[in-house]
XYZ file of C-alpha atoms in Angstrom:
684
model
C 49.155 -42.915 3.324
C 46.696 -43.919 0.595
C 43.737 -43.117 2.897
C 45.228 -39.699 3.738
C 45.572 -38.797 0.039
C 41.953 -39.760 -0.673
C 40.793 -37.614 2.254
C 42.880 -34.679 1.010
C 41.418 -35.015 -2.489
C 37.864 -35.022 -1.039
C 38.556 -31.868 0.976
C 39.983 -30.077 -2.063
C 37.054 -31.204 -4.237
C 34.547 -30.072 -1.596
C 36.190 -26.650 -1.390
C 36.297 -26.139 -5.147
C 32.655 -27.170 -5.564
C 31.599 -24.761 -2.825
C 33.533 -21.922 -4.419
C 31.747 -22.472 -7.746
C 28.377 -21.996 -6.066
C 28.981 -18.279 -5.505
C 28.893 -15.749 -8.323
C 29.963 -12.111 -8.037
C 28.578 -9.210 -10.023
C 30.061 -5.730 -10.256
C 28.898 -2.595 -12.074
C 32.308 -2.648 -13.789
C 32.208 -6.393 -14.441
C 32.081 -8.283 -17.725
C 29.767 -11.113 -18.728
C 32.750 -12.938 -20.223
C 34.388 -13.150 -16.808
C 34.251 -16.227 -14.586
C 32.050 -14.705 -11.884
C 34.622 -14.963 -9.097
C 35.264 -12.100 -6.703
C 38.410 -11.241 -8.699
C 36.681 -11.656 -12.082
C 33.132 -10.370 -11.613
C 30.223 -10.607 -13.988
C 28.085 -7.642 -15.053
C 24.516 -8.827 -15.606
C 22.135 -10.474 -13.098
C 19.938 -12.284 -15.623
C 23.018 -13.617 -17.390
C 24.239 -14.993 -14.063
C 20.880 -16.683 -13.392
C 21.263 -18.406 -16.774
C 24.709 -19.657 -15.738
C 23.143 -21.219 -12.650
C 20.545 -22.946 -14.835
C 23.374 -24.483 -16.847
C 24.952 -25.710 -13.614
C 21.633 -27.295 -12.637
C 21.548 -29.183 -15.922
C 24.974 -30.574 -15.058
C 23.466 -32.019 -11.886
C 24.537 -29.389 -9.358
C 21.725 -29.279 -6.766
C 23.548 -27.087 -4.259
C 22.479 -23.650 -3.057
C 23.838 -20.773 -5.161
C 24.533 -17.232 -3.998
C 24.797 -14.227 -6.294
C 26.677 -11.397 -4.605
C 26.244 -7.872 -5.911
C 29.156 -5.572 -5.216
C 28.549 -1.976 -4.170
C 26.923 0.480 -6.563
C 23.759 1.411 -8.455
C 22.668 -1.108 -11.073
C 20.543 0.689 -13.660
C 18.491 -2.041 -15.328
C 16.449 -1.867 -18.512
C 14.842 -5.311 -18.177
C 13.189 -7.233 -15.364
C 15.374 -9.446 -13.179
C 13.612 -12.735 -13.857
C 13.515 -15.930 -11.802
C 11.517 -18.760 -13.406
C 9.922 -21.995 -12.208
C 13.175 -23.880 -12.817
C 15.016 -21.549 -10.428
C 15.393 -22.714 -6.844
C 17.843 -22.486 -3.955
C 19.318 -19.139 -5.002
C 20.183 -16.134 -2.859
C 20.534 -12.717 -4.496
C 22.339 -10.535 -1.986
C 24.402 -7.427 -1.526
C 27.983 -8.246 -0.681
C 28.390 -7.915 3.116
C 28.589 -4.317 4.353
C 28.165 -2.825 0.874
C 25.204 -0.751 -0.365
C 23.569 -2.062 -3.515
C 20.813 -0.352 -5.475
C 18.780 -1.872 -8.289
C 17.162 1.002 -10.100
C 15.055 1.861 -13.114
C 16.084 5.516 -12.898
C 17.391 7.748 -15.587
C 19.974 10.269 -14.398
C 19.651 13.653 -16.051
C 23.021 15.248 -16.912
C 23.425 18.769 -15.595
C 24.032 20.104 -19.088
C 20.515 18.961 -20.051
C 18.909 20.990 -17.245
C 18.185 24.614 -18.077
C 16.830 27.688 -16.340
C 13.541 29.100 -17.576
C 15.115 32.578 -17.590
C 15.673 33.639 -21.211
C 14.051 30.414 -22.383
C 10.990 29.965 -24.639
C 9.061 29.101 -21.433
C 9.926 32.152 -19.385
C 6.493 33.709 -19.903
C 4.764 30.772 -18.220
C 6.047 31.695 -14.755
C 5.909 34.722 -12.471
C 9.099 36.747 -12.565
C 9.707 36.275 -8.825
C 9.787 32.493 -9.320
C 11.796 32.208 -12.514
C 15.252 32.073 -10.915
C 14.233 28.891 -9.029
C 12.568 27.037 -11.899
C 14.516 24.625 -14.094
C 13.486 22.274 -16.868
C 14.530 19.424 -19.124
C 12.851 17.485 -21.913
C 11.532 13.982 -21.260
C 12.319 11.177 -23.694
C 8.875 9.702 -23.196
C 5.795 11.598 -24.314
C 4.180 11.219 -20.898
C 1.448 12.937 -18.936
C -0.704 12.523 -15.850
C -3.462 9.916 -16.159
C -7.063 9.406 -15.031
C -6.537 7.320 -11.899
C -8.179 6.519 -8.586
C -11.295 4.801 -7.291
C -13.052 2.679 -9.910
C -10.363 3.240 -12.522
C -7.774 0.933 -14.063
C -4.251 1.214 -12.738
C -1.807 2.813 -15.147
C 1.945 3.045 -15.384
C 2.812 6.006 -13.179
C 3.900 9.234 -14.762
C 7.603 10.110 -14.569
C 8.409 11.015 -10.976
C 11.247 13.392 -10.225
C 13.956 12.760 -7.626
C 16.118 15.696 -6.494
C 19.239 14.872 -4.478
C 17.704 11.435 -3.703
C 14.460 12.994 -2.359
C 11.198 12.231 -4.139
C 9.519 15.378 -5.447
C 5.756 15.763 -5.855
C 3.516 17.133 -8.561
C 2.830 20.817 -7.922
C -0.529 21.378 -6.295
C -2.804 24.224 -5.291
C -3.393 24.774 -2.459
C -0.090 23.473 -1.147
C -1.301 22.241 2.225
C -5.103 22.183 2.128
C -7.987 21.543 -0.286
C -10.811 23.518 -1.915
C -14.454 22.864 -1.050
C -16.953 22.307 -3.862
C -19.411 25.144 -3.303
C -22.238 24.318 -5.694
C -22.572 21.660 -8.400
C -23.738 23.507 -11.490
C -23.949 20.655 -13.984
C -24.173 16.922 -13.346
C -24.362 14.779 -16.479
C -23.102 11.296 -15.660
C -24.066 9.932 -19.092
C -22.018 12.485 -21.031
C -19.411 12.567 -18.258
C -19.639 16.328 -17.837
C -19.525 18.122 -14.504
C -19.365 21.766 -13.516
C -19.052 23.182 -10.035
C -18.332 26.516 -8.477
C -15.963 27.419 -5.669
C -16.094 30.215 -3.120
C -12.796 31.960 -3.845
C -11.159 32.601 -7.194
C -8.194 30.511 -8.214
C -4.939 32.427 -8.786
C -5.143 31.852 -12.551
C -7.516 30.599 -15.228
C -4.642 28.935 -17.127
C -5.403 25.215 -17.012
C -3.163 23.714 -19.693
C -2.177 20.190 -18.563
C -4.044 20.699 -15.262
C -5.717 17.902 -13.290
C -7.958 17.837 -10.235
C -7.541 15.367 -7.379
C -10.139 14.934 -4.690
C -13.248 13.365 -3.181
C -15.860 14.721 -5.552
C -18.802 12.965 -3.899
C -18.236 9.913 -1.675
C -15.659 10.406 1.023
C -13.802 7.157 0.283
C -13.541 7.750 -3.479
C -10.420 9.742 -4.415
C -9.913 10.303 -8.141
C -7.567 12.285 -10.371
C -8.937 13.572 -13.706
C -8.031 16.367 -16.155
C -9.533 19.851 -15.997
C -11.477 20.879 -19.092
C -11.623 24.580 -18.298
C -11.964 27.174 -15.547
C -14.085 30.334 -15.757
C -12.592 32.834 -13.303
C -15.542 35.230 -13.592
C -18.039 32.541 -12.609
C -15.502 30.748 -10.377
C -16.624 27.621 -12.231
C -14.576 24.504 -12.945
C -15.556 22.133 -15.778
C -14.636 18.438 -15.953
C -15.200 16.211 -18.999
C -14.212 12.876 -17.479
C -15.873 9.955 -15.777
C -16.247 10.363 -12.027
C -17.253 7.122 -10.324
C -19.901 8.721 -8.117
C -20.253 12.023 -9.945
C -19.895 15.314 -8.091
C -21.746 16.799 -5.126
C -21.484 19.562 -2.568
C -22.496 20.261 1.006
C -20.186 17.843 2.815
C -16.775 18.821 4.219
C -14.991 15.972 2.428
C -16.296 17.026 -1.012
C -13.148 18.889 -1.888
C -10.271 18.883 -4.325
C -6.936 20.382 -5.280
C -5.478 21.488 -8.616
C -2.440 19.568 -9.893
C 0.234 20.204 -12.514
C -0.228 23.870 -13.378
C 2.571 26.352 -14.001
C 1.178 28.807 -11.449
C 1.089 26.149 -8.704
C 4.826 25.490 -9.056
C 6.077 27.475 -6.073
C 7.750 25.199 -3.507
C 10.925 23.146 -3.328
C 10.588 19.545 -4.493
C 7.606 20.348 -6.729
C 7.441 19.670 -10.457
C 4.999 19.649 -13.357
C 4.871 17.761 -16.648
C 4.047 20.177 -19.459
C 2.830 18.912 -22.805
C 3.813 20.916 -25.861
C 2.819 19.226 -29.089
C 4.487 15.822 -29.172
C 6.997 16.786 -26.456
C 6.837 16.554 -22.683
C 8.808 19.057 -20.609
C 9.451 18.609 -16.901
C 9.709 21.848 -14.894
C 10.782 21.822 -11.258
C 11.172 24.360 -8.467
C 14.319 24.243 -6.342
C 16.073 27.183 -4.709
C 19.212 25.318 -3.593
C 22.039 23.652 -5.468
C 21.361 20.166 -6.788
C 23.860 17.440 -7.581
C 21.661 14.552 -8.606
C 18.521 14.784 -10.728
C 16.811 11.616 -11.913
C 13.387 10.350 -12.915
C 11.493 7.076 -12.622
C 12.040 5.977 -16.181
C 11.582 2.221 -16.399
C 8.248 0.722 -17.492
C 9.278 -2.684 -16.163
C 8.761 -4.608 -12.958
C 12.199 -4.504 -11.339
C 12.308 -8.125 -10.134
C 9.905 -10.986 -10.833
C 9.719 -14.499 -9.370
C 7.527 -16.697 -11.583
C 6.823 -20.096 -10.007
C 10.198 -20.092 -8.266
C 10.925 -21.723 -4.926
C 13.460 -21.127 -2.174
C 14.701 -17.842 -3.606
C 16.060 -15.318 -1.112
C 16.585 -11.638 -1.902
C 18.374 -9.713 0.825
C 20.088 -6.435 1.693
C 19.240 -4.694 -1.608
C 17.590 -1.351 -2.452
C 14.937 -1.442 -5.214
C 13.778 1.892 -6.622
C 12.668 4.060 -9.499
C 10.218 2.337 -11.783
C 6.841 3.462 -13.076
C 5.610 -0.088 -12.550
C 5.977 -2.545 -9.606
C 9.039 -3.125 -7.463
C 8.969 -6.909 -6.855
C 6.389 -9.429 -8.114
C 6.009 -12.973 -6.717
C 3.750 -15.281 -8.741
C 2.974 -18.866 -7.623
C 6.141 -18.952 -5.540
C 6.960 -21.159 -2.569
C 9.298 -20.595 0.365
C 10.707 -17.376 -1.057
C 12.069 -14.597 1.161
C 12.642 -10.874 0.763
C 14.785 -9.809 3.700
C 16.200 -6.476 4.852
C 15.531 -4.683 1.576
C 14.527 -1.080 0.977
C 11.835 -0.580 -1.650
C 11.085 3.036 -2.455
C 10.287 5.619 -5.136
C 8.127 3.066 -6.942
C 5.400 4.536 -9.145
C 2.846 1.794 -8.536
C 2.955 -1.089 -6.024
C 5.999 -1.863 -3.910
C 5.656 -5.661 -3.637
C 2.904 -7.701 -5.299
C 2.079 -11.347 -4.496
C -0.055 -13.249 -7.001
C -2.157 -12.511 -10.071
C -3.160 -9.088 -11.183
C -6.785 -8.351 -11.958
C -7.541 -8.675 -15.666
C -9.868 -5.709 -15.327
C -7.677 -3.480 -13.179
C -3.988 -4.322 -13.708
C -3.603 -5.109 -17.407
C -1.362 -2.066 -17.937
C 1.131 -3.436 -15.392
C 1.383 -7.179 -16.104
C 1.832 -9.463 -19.066
C -1.366 -11.332 -19.886
C -0.153 -14.608 -18.319
C -0.033 -12.889 -14.908
C -3.651 -11.691 -15.076
C -6.763 -13.440 -13.776
C -10.515 -12.855 -13.685
C -10.933 -14.288 -10.172
C -8.107 -12.986 -7.993
C -10.460 -12.852 -5.001
C -10.836 -16.662 -5.198
C -7.572 -18.068 -6.598
C -4.874 -15.539 -5.829
C -1.812 -17.397 -7.182
C 0.218 -15.738 -4.462
C 1.911 -19.036 -3.651
C 2.684 -20.509 -0.256
C 5.038 -19.954 2.662
C 6.641 -16.783 1.318
C 7.785 -13.956 3.576
C 8.842 -10.347 3.303
C 10.585 -9.268 6.496
C 12.768 -6.530 7.970
C 12.093 -4.283 4.970
C 11.342 -0.573 4.656
C 8.840 0.378 1.970
C 8.106 4.051 1.362
C 7.447 6.756 -1.219
C 5.196 4.368 -3.145
C 2.738 5.544 -5.799
C -0.056 3.142 -4.829
C -0.180 0.186 -2.385
C 2.921 -0.705 -0.396
C 2.333 -4.478 -0.464
C -0.366 -6.628 -2.047
C -0.143 -9.805 0.048
C -2.085 -12.782 -1.268
C -1.990 -16.553 -1.171
C -4.262 -19.533 -0.649
C -7.442 -20.731 -2.319
C -10.767 -19.498 -0.995
C -13.017 -22.311 -2.254
C -11.101 -24.909 -0.252
C -9.826 -22.509 2.436
C -6.295 -23.786 1.791
C -4.015 -21.285 3.498
C -1.280 -19.358 1.750
C 0.745 -18.804 4.916
C 2.453 -15.836 3.286
C 3.678 -13.182 5.659
C 4.751 -9.575 6.048
C 6.807 -9.318 9.212
C 8.850 -6.614 10.893
C 8.434 -4.129 8.052
C 8.233 -0.332 8.147
C 5.723 0.921 5.577
C 5.035 4.624 5.230
C 4.279 7.482 2.838
C 2.379 5.410 0.310
C -0.355 6.268 -2.246
C 1.707 9.226 -3.433
C 0.009 9.060 -6.861
C -2.949 6.658 -6.925
C -5.068 7.150 -3.802
C -8.066 5.091 -4.927
C -8.837 2.478 -2.238
C -5.189 1.582 -1.742
C -3.947 0.387 1.641
C -0.405 0.372 2.912
C -0.969 -3.404 2.783
C -3.814 -5.124 0.929
C -4.219 -8.686 2.223
C -6.337 -11.224 0.350
C -6.760 -14.947 -0.123
C -6.687 -17.275 2.892
C -4.521 -17.600 5.954
C -1.877 -14.906 5.446
C -0.224 -12.841 8.169
C 0.858 -9.273 8.927
C 2.992 -9.110 12.085
C 5.223 -6.662 13.927
C 4.930 -3.920 11.323
C 5.034 -0.159 11.691
C 2.589 1.550 9.324
C 1.940 5.280 9.057
C 1.337 8.246 6.754
C -1.252 6.647 4.490
C -3.993 8.611 2.743
C -6.381 5.653 2.950
C -6.339 2.563 5.182
C -3.297 0.950 6.756
C -4.546 -2.585 6.069
C -7.276 -3.502 3.572
C -8.579 -7.016 4.256
C -10.147 -9.354 1.741
C -10.595 -13.080 2.175
C -10.519 -15.477 5.102
C -8.647 -16.532 8.220
C -5.880 -13.939 8.133
C -3.870 -12.931 11.193
C -3.012 -9.289 11.935
C -0.975 -8.975 15.114
C 1.548 -6.779 16.954
C 1.368 -3.907 14.464
C 1.948 -0.242 15.328
C -0.396 1.867 13.178
C -0.864 5.635 13.183
C -1.516 8.665 10.958
C -3.661 6.838 8.410
C -6.984 7.780 6.716
C -5.453 11.213 6.171
C -7.646 12.272 3.217
C -10.878 10.337 3.565
C -14.267 10.019 5.217
C -16.031 6.756 6.182
C -12.846 4.714 6.260
C -11.006 2.521 8.771
C -7.331 2.187 9.499
C -7.933 -1.568 9.457
C -10.778 -2.116 7.017
C -12.839 -4.996 5.595
C -16.148 -4.738 3.800
C -19.061 -6.178 1.839
C -18.460 -9.925 1.624
C -20.479 -12.342 3.808
C -18.189 -15.285 2.960
C -14.979 -13.470 4.005
C -14.692 -14.539 7.644
C -12.374 -15.837 10.296
C -9.726 -13.112 10.449
C -8.101 -12.378 13.817
C -7.038 -8.815 14.663
C -5.056 -8.877 17.893
C -2.391 -7.050 19.888
C -2.197 -4.068 17.534
C -1.602 -0.501 18.668
C -3.812 1.794 16.568
C -3.469 5.437 17.507
C -3.576 9.073 16.454
C -5.912 8.550 13.510
C -7.281 11.971 12.457
C -10.974 12.424 13.214
C -11.719 15.383 10.947
C -14.260 13.163 9.170
C -15.790 9.810 10.104
C -12.607 7.783 10.484
C -12.395 4.490 12.327
C -9.713 2.427 14.048
C -11.117 -0.989 13.047
C -13.977 -0.952 10.544
C -16.082 -4.038 9.727
C -18.087 -2.500 6.910
C -21.255 -3.678 5.155
C -22.096 -6.667 7.350
C -18.641 -8.211 7.732
C -19.069 -11.027 10.245
C -17.229 -13.632 12.312
C -14.132 -11.512 13.037
C -12.137 -11.697 16.277
C -10.746 -8.441 17.720
C -8.762 -8.902 20.903
C -5.884 -7.438 22.864
C -5.671 -4.240 20.818
C -4.894 -0.773 22.164
C -6.866 1.959 20.399
C -5.833 5.467 21.451
C -7.451 8.419 19.663
C -8.178 5.951 16.871
C -10.352 8.157 14.683
C -13.873 9.321 15.398
C -15.007 5.760 16.185
C -12.669 3.134 17.635
C -14.556 0.055 16.346
C -17.412 0.201 13.807
C -19.549 -2.875 13.064
C -21.553 -2.008 9.971
C -24.472 -4.428 10.247
C -22.506 -7.661 10.786
C -22.973 -10.602 13.145
C -20.942 -13.128 15.164
C -18.084 -10.725 15.830
C -16.143 -11.080 19.085
C -14.415 -8.101 20.739
C -12.586 -8.860 23.954
C -9.634 -7.777 26.067
C -9.163 -4.483 24.170
C -8.093 -1.180 25.691
C -9.947 1.713 24.034
C -8.746 5.150 25.119
C -10.064 8.619 24.366
C -11.945 9.766 21.290
C -15.515 10.467 20.299
C -16.966 6.957 20.367
C -15.895 3.517 21.511
C -18.148 1.178 19.526
C -20.740 1.915 16.864
C -23.007 -0.723 15.316
C -25.912 -0.339 12.910
C -28.499 -2.491 11.179
C -28.063 -1.153 7.656
C -29.297 -4.360 5.987
C -32.716 -3.716 7.540
C -32.979 -0.279 6.031
C -30.789 1.888 3.803
C -28.602 -0.928 2.413
C -31.082 -3.800 2.225
C -30.313 -4.039 -1.513
C -27.212 -6.072 -0.662
C -29.593 -8.958 0.087
C -31.551 -8.768 -3.180
C -31.957 -11.928 -5.267
C -28.943 -12.146 -7.529
C -27.372 -9.240 -5.646
C -23.945 -8.752 -4.121
C -24.354 -11.128 -1.164
C -25.758 -13.948 -3.307
C -22.819 -13.565 -5.689
C -20.186 -13.442 -2.955
C -21.549 -16.515 -1.202
C -22.046 -18.606 -4.317
C -18.606 -17.890 -5.759
C -16.995 -19.852 -2.902
C -19.697 -22.548 -2.675
C -20.587 -21.447 0.839
C -22.728 -24.551 1.491
C -19.755 -26.870 1.057
C -18.651 -28.915 4.059
C -15.475 -26.902 4.535
C -17.394 -23.619 4.790
C -20.259 -24.784 6.976
C -17.889 -26.590 9.359
C -15.495 -23.647 9.575
C -18.275 -21.040 9.846
C -21.396 -22.780 11.245
C -23.554 -19.656 10.973
C -23.281 -19.840 7.170
C -25.213 -23.119 7.012
C -28.578 -21.388 7.459
C -27.462 -17.942 6.416
C -30.613 -16.919 4.581
C -33.026 -18.555 7.032
C -31.470 -16.760 10.037
C -32.436 -13.239 8.932
C -29.056 -11.880 7.820
C -30.515 -8.366 7.866
C -30.494 -8.420 11.692
C -27.109 -8.035 13.466
C -26.787 -10.740 16.119
C -24.325 -12.540 18.385
C -21.845 -9.668 18.539
C -20.129 -10.291 21.881
C -18.342 -7.355 23.547
C -16.612 -8.592 26.703
C -13.665 -7.947 29.019
C -12.768 -4.608 27.415
C -11.567 -1.432 29.152
C -13.040 1.851 27.887
C -11.244 5.038 29.000
C -12.196 8.711 28.603
C -14.625 8.368 25.715
C -17.187 11.038 24.933
C -19.587 8.280 23.953
C -19.188 4.599 24.768
C -21.706 3.380 22.202
C -22.667 5.592 19.309
C -25.617 3.512 18.200
C -26.956 -0.005 18.143
C -26.434 -1.117 21.728
C -29.399 -3.447 21.209
C -27.378 -5.391 18.604
C -24.527 -6.351 20.922
C -24.028 -8.528 23.991
C -22.133 -6.695 26.763
C -20.368 -8.725 29.443
C -17.738 -7.897 32.050
C -16.430 -4.603 30.590
C -14.869 -1.755 32.583
C -15.439 1.964 32.067
C -12.801 4.434 33.303
C -12.434 8.197 33.270
C -9.438 10.442 33.890
C -6.876 8.442 31.973
C -3.315 9.611 32.905
C -2.084 10.739 29.491
C 1.366 11.578 30.823
C 1.873 7.816 30.963
C 1.069 7.206 27.329
C 3.841 6.833 24.826
C 4.978 9.268 22.190
C 3.557 8.734 18.748
C 5.568 6.088 16.911
C 7.343 4.604 19.930
C 6.614 1.087 21.078
C 6.643 1.677 24.822
C 3.492 1.785 26.916
C 2.636 1.640 30.593
C 1.960 -1.766 32.163
C -1.792 -1.418 32.079
C -2.517 -3.791 34.954
C -0.816 -1.557 37.557
C -3.686 0.866 38.077
C -6.679 0.114 35.852
C -9.738 -1.695 37.225
C -9.396 -4.899 35.262
C -12.250 -7.090 34.036
C -12.371 -10.625 35.352
C -10.038 -12.959 33.440
C -8.257 -10.007 31.845
C -5.124 -11.036 29.940
C -2.218 -8.612 29.945
C -1.501 -7.170 26.505
C 2.088 -8.072 25.443
C 3.132 -4.470 24.853
C 6.807 -5.310 24.324
C 5.962 -7.371 21.254
C 4.069 -4.614 19.445
C 5.788 -2.982 16.479
C 9.105 -3.692 14.825
C 11.308 -6.106 16.741
C 15.062 -5.691 16.706
C 16.888 -8.367 14.715
C 20.421 -8.782 13.458
C 19.147 -7.470 10.115
C 17.753 -4.145 11.354
C 19.955 -3.254 14.326
């Protein structure tokens, strides 16, 4: 009987201890409550502090914080610190939870412009559809884009849960620069003419967005004035490459003018003295008007380990959605991250030069390309990330001098409609550091690249990528460039398709002598103007790829022998990039043997680029240039591809390619069924 009582006491004690390791939070809770499901707490950070107190008492168990259904409007960052470990922050099962930095605008604060002091600003036929309210913050659009520091995003408007966009002219095209009239880079003054008159010369609060010279450089800057008689636009702002004309990508659009406000889900921010007024066009009834109001990162993990965030929506900040800094074994699972003004999810340090408006100083670094501080063994999976102002995910981890791998991963994520505000060299995913992975993702509707690679030994596999490079020239859907020490990445089993070819767009682009990259098992269908572009590099290996349709299969040049030989100058870019990682160290020369005698082996000459066991179908041109710089072995060339067998854009199904194609010797079937998002219990 005594033994039975002891056993019963142990069972009861075990149950009570387990119960104390779960805390419940409700939007109607109270921080003085116990945190049980019947007596919920209110504040997430307060609950994290309670867990820290439990840790000090010796409780080493796993804690779970359950959020009950509702929208949690937060005015401070949810903060996990180094002392925080073994915690799950989760929506309560089968309930929708939103963590938001939004400000909801009461209907009584929203007014019609009819009979208002602003009525004269708008055409009479539009006035009945234009509404306005005053912003608390004295905000405005900012100079952003290529070569510029990242800023807190301006206030974005959300109408009935749909993200609106800044009014633009033209609505669905852009205006060519006809003739550059004044180019003064020192005084930062530019004037250019256009062919057709703009609808108005009123340019109060107006900005221009476009590629003013180089096709990869998108910038947004204010308009100084417009002369409608001369059809001349004047800019008094720094443009990274100045302004030019004569190329089809040298074009722009006008943003944030009263006369451009003419479509549903458009808005402008109008400065009047020390006030900012938001006007929006909407010709239906609206029930829910809100703005991105918070300046804070929504959730930050600083040195934490074994934290799991799952089943939660994060939205509506002018800053970053989730930031992981020096974390280990942390997971973001089945979350939706959207309507974020800057970056959706950011691993690691921000650049002291570029990101100081977004991070506290302790999260900034001068050498993020070397020591990323993205941590190790973290994963973001089964998430949807969309309507993002800049990059969807900045994925970093590892240490480049030692080639220690981060092993951080983005897996099974759907990333789309990004760079809504800042289009300056922002990928859907930027991957940097060493040994990180992007797998089974679906990426589309990106103005720039889908994946921007920096660093070493990454793995990109089983991704479905389409409709990227929408605004740019000389850009790749998967892109890496200008660093001779950044080697060893594998790009395999990706489906890259339907990339617009209005300018020089590329499926996979190894720019400015990128070398020692493996590209295998990919399907490239209508993947831009050029499927694979090797821009002067060496030791690249392309094998077992299926390249279908388009202008050109493979293009390679020898730019370091001619127009870009300056990269090899003493003290120049290549010397700097090699020396910053100590490229003559044992770890580098053993991992990449061709680096040992890099300078003695004539780096200006592309060499050892092996193209083997590929199938080329229905291409206007197999090799655009530089056939003498590649080694061709055992490839197959096919015409009359049966397009009725190809899949619809966005689906993951494809014909079994070995049933009819003449296959190269030792061809390995591409695992089509693994490409794209895989069904899991989280996303079914």
